[in-house]
PDB file of C-alpha atoms in Angstrom:
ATOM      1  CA  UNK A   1     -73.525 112.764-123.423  1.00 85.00           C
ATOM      2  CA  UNK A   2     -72.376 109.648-123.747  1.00 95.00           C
ATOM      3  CA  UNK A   3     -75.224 106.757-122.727  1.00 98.00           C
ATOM      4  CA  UNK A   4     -74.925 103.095-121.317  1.00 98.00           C
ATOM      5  CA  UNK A   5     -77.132 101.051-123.460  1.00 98.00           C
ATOM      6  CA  UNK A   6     -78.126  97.170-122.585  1.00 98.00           C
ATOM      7  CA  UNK A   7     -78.009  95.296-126.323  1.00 98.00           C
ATOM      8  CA  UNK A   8     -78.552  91.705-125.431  1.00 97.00           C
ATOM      9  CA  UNK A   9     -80.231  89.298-126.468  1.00 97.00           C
ATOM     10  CA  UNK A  10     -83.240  87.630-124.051  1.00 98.00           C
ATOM     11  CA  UNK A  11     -85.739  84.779-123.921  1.00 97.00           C
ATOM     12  CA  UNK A  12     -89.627  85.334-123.264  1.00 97.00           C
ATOM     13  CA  UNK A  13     -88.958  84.405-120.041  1.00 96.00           C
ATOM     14  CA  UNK A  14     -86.436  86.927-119.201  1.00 96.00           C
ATOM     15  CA  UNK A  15     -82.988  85.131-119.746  1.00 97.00           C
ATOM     16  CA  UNK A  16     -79.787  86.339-121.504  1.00 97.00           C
ATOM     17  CA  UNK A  17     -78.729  82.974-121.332  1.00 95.00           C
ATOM     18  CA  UNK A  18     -79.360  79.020-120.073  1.00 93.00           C
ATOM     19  CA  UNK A  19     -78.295  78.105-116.630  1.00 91.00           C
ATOM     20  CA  UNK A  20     -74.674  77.503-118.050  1.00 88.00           C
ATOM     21  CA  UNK A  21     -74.112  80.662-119.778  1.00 89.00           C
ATOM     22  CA  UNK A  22     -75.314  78.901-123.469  1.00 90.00           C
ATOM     23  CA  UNK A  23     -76.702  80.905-125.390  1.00 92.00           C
ATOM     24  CA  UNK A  24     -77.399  78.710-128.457  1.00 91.00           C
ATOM     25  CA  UNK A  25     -81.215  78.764-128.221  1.00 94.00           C
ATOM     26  CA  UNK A  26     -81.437  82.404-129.886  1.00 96.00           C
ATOM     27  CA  UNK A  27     -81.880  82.260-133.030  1.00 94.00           C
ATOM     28  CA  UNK A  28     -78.103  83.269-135.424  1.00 90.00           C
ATOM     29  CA  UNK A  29     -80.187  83.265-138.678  1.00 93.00           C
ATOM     30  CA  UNK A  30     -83.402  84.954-140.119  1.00 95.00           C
ATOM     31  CA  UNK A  31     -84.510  88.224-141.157  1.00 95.00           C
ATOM     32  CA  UNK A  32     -83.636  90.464-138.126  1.00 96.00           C
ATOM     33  CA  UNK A  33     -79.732  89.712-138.059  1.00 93.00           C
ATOM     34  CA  UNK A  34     -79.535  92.311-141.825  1.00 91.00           C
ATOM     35  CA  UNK A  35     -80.538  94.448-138.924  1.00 90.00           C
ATOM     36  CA  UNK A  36     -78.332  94.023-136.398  1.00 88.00           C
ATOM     37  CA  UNK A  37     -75.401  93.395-138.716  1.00 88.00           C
ATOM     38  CA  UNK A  38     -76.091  96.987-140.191  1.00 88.00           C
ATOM     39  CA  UNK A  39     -77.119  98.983-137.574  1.00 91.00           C
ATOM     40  CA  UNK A  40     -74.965  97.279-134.388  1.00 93.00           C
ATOM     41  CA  UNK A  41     -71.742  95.894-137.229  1.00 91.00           C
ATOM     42  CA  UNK A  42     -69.480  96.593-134.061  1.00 93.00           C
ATOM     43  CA  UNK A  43     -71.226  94.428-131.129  1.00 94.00           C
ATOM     44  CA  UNK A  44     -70.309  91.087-133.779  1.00 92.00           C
ATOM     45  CA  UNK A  45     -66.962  89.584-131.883  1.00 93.00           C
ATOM     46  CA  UNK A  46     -63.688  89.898-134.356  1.00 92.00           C
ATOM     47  CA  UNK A  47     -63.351  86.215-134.876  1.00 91.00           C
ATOM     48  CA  UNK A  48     -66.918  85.953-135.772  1.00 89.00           C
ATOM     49  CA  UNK A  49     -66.948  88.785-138.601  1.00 89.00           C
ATOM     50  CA  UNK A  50     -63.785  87.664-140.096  1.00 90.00           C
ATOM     51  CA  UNK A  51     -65.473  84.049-140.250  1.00 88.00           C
ATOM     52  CA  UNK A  52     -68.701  84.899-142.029  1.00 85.00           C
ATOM     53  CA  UNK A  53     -66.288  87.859-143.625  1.00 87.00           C
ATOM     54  CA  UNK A  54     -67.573  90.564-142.749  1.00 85.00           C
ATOM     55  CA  UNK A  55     -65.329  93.699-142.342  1.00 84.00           C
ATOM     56  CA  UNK A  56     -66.552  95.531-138.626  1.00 84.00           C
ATOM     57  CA  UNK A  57     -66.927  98.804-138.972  1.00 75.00           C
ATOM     58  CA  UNK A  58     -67.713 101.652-136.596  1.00 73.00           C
ATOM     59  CA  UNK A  59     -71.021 102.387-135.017  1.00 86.00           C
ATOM     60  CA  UNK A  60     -72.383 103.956-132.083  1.00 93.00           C
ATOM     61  CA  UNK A  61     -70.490 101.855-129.384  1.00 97.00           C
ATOM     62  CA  UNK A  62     -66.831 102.590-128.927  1.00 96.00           C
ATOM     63  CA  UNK A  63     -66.257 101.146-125.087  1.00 97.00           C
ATOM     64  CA  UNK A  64     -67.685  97.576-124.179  1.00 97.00           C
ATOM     65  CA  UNK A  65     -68.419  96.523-120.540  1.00 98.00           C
ATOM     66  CA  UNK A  66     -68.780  92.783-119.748  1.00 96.00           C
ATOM     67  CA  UNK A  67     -68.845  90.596-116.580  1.00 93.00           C
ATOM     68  CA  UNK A  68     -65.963  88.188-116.836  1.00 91.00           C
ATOM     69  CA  UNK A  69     -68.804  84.757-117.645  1.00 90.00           C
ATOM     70  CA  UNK A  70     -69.681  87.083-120.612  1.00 92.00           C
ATOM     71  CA  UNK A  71     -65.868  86.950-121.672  1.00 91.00           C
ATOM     72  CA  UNK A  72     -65.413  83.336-120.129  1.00 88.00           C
ATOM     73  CA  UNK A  73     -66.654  81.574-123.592  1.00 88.00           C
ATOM     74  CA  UNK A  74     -64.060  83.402-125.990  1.00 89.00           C
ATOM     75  CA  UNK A  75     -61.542  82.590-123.796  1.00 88.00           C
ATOM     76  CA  UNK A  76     -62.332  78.945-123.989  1.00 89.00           C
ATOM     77  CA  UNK A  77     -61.829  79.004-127.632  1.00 91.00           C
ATOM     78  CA  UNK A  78     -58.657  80.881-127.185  1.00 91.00           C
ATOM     79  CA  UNK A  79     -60.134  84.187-128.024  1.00 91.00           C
ATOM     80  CA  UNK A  80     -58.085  86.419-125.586  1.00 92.00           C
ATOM     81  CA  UNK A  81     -59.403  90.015-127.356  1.00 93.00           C
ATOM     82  CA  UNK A  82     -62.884  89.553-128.978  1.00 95.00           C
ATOM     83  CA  UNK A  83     -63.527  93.048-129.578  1.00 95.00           C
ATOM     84  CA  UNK A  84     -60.596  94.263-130.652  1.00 94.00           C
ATOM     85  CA  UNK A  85     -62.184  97.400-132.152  1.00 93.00           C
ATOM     86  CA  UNK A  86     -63.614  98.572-128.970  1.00 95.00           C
ATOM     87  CA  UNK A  87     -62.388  99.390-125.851  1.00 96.00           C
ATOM     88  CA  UNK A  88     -62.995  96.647-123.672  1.00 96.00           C
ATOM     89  CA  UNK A  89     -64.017  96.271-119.757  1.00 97.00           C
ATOM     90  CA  UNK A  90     -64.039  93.447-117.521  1.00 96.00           C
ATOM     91  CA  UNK A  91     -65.358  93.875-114.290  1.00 95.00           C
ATOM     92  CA  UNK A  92     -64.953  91.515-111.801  1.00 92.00           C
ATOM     93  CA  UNK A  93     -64.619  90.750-108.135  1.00 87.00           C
ATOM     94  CA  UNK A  94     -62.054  88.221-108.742  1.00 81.00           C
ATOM     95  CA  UNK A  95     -58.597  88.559-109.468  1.00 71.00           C
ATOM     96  CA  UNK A  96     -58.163  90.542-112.899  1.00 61.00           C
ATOM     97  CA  UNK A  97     -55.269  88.829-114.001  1.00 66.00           C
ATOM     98  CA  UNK A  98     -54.464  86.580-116.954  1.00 73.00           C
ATOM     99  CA  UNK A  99     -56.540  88.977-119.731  1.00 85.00           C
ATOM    100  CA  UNK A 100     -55.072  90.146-122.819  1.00 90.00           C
ATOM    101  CA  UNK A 101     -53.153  93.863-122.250  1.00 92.00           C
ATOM    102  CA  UNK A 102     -56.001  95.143-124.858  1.00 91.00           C
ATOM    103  CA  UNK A 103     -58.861  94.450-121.779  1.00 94.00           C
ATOM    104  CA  UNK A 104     -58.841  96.758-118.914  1.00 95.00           C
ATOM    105  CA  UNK A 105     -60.286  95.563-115.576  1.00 94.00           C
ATOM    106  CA  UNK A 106     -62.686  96.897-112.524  1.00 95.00           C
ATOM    107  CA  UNK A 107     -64.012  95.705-109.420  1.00 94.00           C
ATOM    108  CA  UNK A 108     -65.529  98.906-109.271  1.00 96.00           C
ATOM    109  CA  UNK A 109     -68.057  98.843-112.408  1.00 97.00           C
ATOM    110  CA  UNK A 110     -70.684 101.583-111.116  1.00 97.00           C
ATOM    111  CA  UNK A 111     -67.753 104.176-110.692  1.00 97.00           C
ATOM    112  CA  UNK A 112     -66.134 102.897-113.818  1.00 98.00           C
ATOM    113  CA  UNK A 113     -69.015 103.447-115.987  1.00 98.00           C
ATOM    114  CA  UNK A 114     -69.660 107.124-114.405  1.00 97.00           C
ATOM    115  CA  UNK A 115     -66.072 108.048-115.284  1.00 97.00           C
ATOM    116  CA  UNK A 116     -66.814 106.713-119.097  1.00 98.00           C
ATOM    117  CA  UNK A 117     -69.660 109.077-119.442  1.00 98.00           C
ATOM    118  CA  UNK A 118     -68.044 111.724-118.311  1.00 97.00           C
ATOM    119  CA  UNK A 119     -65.592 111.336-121.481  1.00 96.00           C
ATOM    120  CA  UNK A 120     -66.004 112.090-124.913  1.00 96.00           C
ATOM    121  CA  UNK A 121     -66.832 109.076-127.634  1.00 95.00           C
ATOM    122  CA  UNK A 122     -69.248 106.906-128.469  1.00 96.00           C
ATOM    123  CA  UNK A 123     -71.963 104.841-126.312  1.00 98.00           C
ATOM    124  CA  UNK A 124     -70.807 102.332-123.984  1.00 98.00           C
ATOM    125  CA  UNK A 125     -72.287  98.921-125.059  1.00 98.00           C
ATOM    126  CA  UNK A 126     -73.048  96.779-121.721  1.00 98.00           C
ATOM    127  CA  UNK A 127     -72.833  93.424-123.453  1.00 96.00           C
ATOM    128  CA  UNK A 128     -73.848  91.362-119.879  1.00 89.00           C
ATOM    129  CA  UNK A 129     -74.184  89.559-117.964  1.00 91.00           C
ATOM    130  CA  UNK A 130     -77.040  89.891-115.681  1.00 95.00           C
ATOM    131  CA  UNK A 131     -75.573  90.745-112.594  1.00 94.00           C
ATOM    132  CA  UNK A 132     -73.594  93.026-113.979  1.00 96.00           C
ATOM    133  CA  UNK A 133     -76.433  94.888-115.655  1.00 96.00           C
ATOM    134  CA  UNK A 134     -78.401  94.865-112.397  1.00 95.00           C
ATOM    135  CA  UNK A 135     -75.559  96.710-110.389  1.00 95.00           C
ATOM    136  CA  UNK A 136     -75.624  98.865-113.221  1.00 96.00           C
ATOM    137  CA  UNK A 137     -79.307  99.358-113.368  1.00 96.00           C
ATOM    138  CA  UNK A 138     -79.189 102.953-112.243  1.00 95.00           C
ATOM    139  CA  UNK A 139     -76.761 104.441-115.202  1.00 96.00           C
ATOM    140  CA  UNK A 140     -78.452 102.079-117.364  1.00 97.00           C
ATOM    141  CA  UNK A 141     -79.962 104.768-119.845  1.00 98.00           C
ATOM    142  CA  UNK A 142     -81.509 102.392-122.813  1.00 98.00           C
ATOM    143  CA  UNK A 143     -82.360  99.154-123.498  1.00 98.00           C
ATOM    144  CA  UNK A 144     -82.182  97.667-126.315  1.00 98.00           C
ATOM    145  CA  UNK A 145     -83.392  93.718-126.538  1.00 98.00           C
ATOM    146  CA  UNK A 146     -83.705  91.147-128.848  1.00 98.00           C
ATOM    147  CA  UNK A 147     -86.536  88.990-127.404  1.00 98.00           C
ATOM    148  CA  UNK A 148     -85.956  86.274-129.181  1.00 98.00           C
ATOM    149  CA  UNK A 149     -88.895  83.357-129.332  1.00 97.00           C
ATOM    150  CA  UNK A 150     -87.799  81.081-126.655  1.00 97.00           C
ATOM    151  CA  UNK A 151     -88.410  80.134-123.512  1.00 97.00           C
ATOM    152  CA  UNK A 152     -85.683  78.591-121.292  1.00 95.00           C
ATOM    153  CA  UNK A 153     -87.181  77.774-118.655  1.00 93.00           C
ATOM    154  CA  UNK A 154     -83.985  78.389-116.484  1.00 94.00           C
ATOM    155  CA  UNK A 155     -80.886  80.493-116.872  1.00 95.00           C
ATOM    156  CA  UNK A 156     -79.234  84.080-116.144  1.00 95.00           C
ATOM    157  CA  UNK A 157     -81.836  86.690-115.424  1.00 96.00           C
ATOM    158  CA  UNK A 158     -81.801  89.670-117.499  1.00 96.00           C
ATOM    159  CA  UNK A 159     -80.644  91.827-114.288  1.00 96.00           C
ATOM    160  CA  UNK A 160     -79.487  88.631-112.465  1.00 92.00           C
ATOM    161  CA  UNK A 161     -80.721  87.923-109.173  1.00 88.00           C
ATOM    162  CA  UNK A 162     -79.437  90.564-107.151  1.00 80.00           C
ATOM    163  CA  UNK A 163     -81.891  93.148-104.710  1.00 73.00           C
ATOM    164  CA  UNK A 164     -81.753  96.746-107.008  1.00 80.00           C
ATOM    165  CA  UNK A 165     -84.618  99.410-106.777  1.00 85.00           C
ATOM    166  CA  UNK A 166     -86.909  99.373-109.460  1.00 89.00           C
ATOM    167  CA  UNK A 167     -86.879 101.764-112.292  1.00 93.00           C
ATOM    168  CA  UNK A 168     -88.840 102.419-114.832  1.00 96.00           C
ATOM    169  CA  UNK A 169     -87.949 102.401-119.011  1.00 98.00           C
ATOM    170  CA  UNK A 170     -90.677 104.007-121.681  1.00 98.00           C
ATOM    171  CA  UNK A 171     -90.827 101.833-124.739  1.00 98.00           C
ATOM    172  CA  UNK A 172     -89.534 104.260-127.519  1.00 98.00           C
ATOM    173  CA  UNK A 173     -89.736 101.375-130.566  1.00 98.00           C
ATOM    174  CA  UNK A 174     -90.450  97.627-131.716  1.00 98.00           C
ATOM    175  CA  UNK A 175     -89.599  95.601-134.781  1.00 97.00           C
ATOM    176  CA  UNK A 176     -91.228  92.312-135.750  1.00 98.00           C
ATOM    177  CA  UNK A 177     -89.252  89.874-137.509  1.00 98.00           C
ATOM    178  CA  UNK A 178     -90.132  86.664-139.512  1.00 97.00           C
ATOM    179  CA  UNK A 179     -87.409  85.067-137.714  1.00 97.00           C
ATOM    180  CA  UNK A 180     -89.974  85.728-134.449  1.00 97.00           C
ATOM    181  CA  UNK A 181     -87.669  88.041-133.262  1.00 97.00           C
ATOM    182  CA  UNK A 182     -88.841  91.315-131.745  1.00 98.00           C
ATOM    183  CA  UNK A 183     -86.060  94.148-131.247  1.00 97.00           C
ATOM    184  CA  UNK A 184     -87.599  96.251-128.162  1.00 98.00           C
ATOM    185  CA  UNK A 185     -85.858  99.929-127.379  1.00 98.00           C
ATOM    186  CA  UNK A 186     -86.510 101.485-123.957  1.00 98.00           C
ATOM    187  CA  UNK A 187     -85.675 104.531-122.807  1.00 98.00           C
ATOM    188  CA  UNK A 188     -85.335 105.428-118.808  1.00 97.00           C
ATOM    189  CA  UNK A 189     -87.343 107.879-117.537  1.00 95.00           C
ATOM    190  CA  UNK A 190     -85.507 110.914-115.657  1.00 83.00           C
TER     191      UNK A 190
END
């Protein structure tokens, strides 16, 4: 069965991001990205791989689901499709116009993502943002963070700020980087 895994990067203090959506404090260099380049080649945007050239290839995401602030800085840079080789998700409360034909859109992201595991394919990747992930929390079935060795002080909470019951994840793995980096893999416990 397909799962929805949480890959995103996060701050000691528990932020995928400053209080703007930037996200330049974590770290784009050191030892751990030979690891995520290899094992997660299909969560690097198009633009991105084709700038450091680096062919994407597949891997074990094949749908991703984003909150429309997650897509919001592509589309500033005129980046209307940034994973081209995946099938992408918006969801949003707003109006879901103005997106590229390529990006399919919900305002209903709970049902959305028990219809996708229902279907054959890959894993879905929830790329963020925080809200987003914590209206997802319960079909949330791994975790997978790069705590990166920074703390913000402010920003987007790794669930966002919304009321969700709690739930509990069993760590199933860690890797220590030079960089400082520490990729943590949680599992949720049926």
């Amino acid at each position: 069965m397909r799962e929805l895994v949480y890959y995103v990067a996060v701050s000691l203090d528990g932020a995928i991001a400053g209080p703007d959506g930037e996200t330049d404090a974590f770290l784009a260099a050191g030892d751990h990205m030979t690891v995520l380049l290899t094992e997660f080649p299909e969560t690097l945007p198009a633009h991105v791989a084709d700038a450091l050239g680096i062919r994407v290839t597949a891997g074990r995401f094949d749908t991703v689901m984003m909150g429309r602030d997650t897509l919001r800085p592509a589309l500033e840079i005129g980046v209307t499709s940034p994973y081209p080789h995946l099938r992408q998700i918006v969801a949003t409360r707003a109006d879901g116009g103005g997106f590229d034909p390529d990006i399919a859109v919900t305002r209903e992201p709970l049902r959305t993502v028990r219809e996708l595991k229902r279907e054959p394919g890959g894993d879905i990747w929830l790329c963020g943002g925080g809200e987003l992930a914590g209206s997802l929390l319960p079909e949330i079935d791994r975790l997978i963070l790069k705590r990166n060795p920074v703390v913000l002080g402010s920003g987007i909470p790794l669930f966002g700020e919304s009321a969700f019951e709690p739930r509990t994840f069993d760590l199933v793995g860690t890797r220590a980087f030079d960089s400082g980096v520490i990729i943590e893999e949680y599992v949720a416990r049926r």
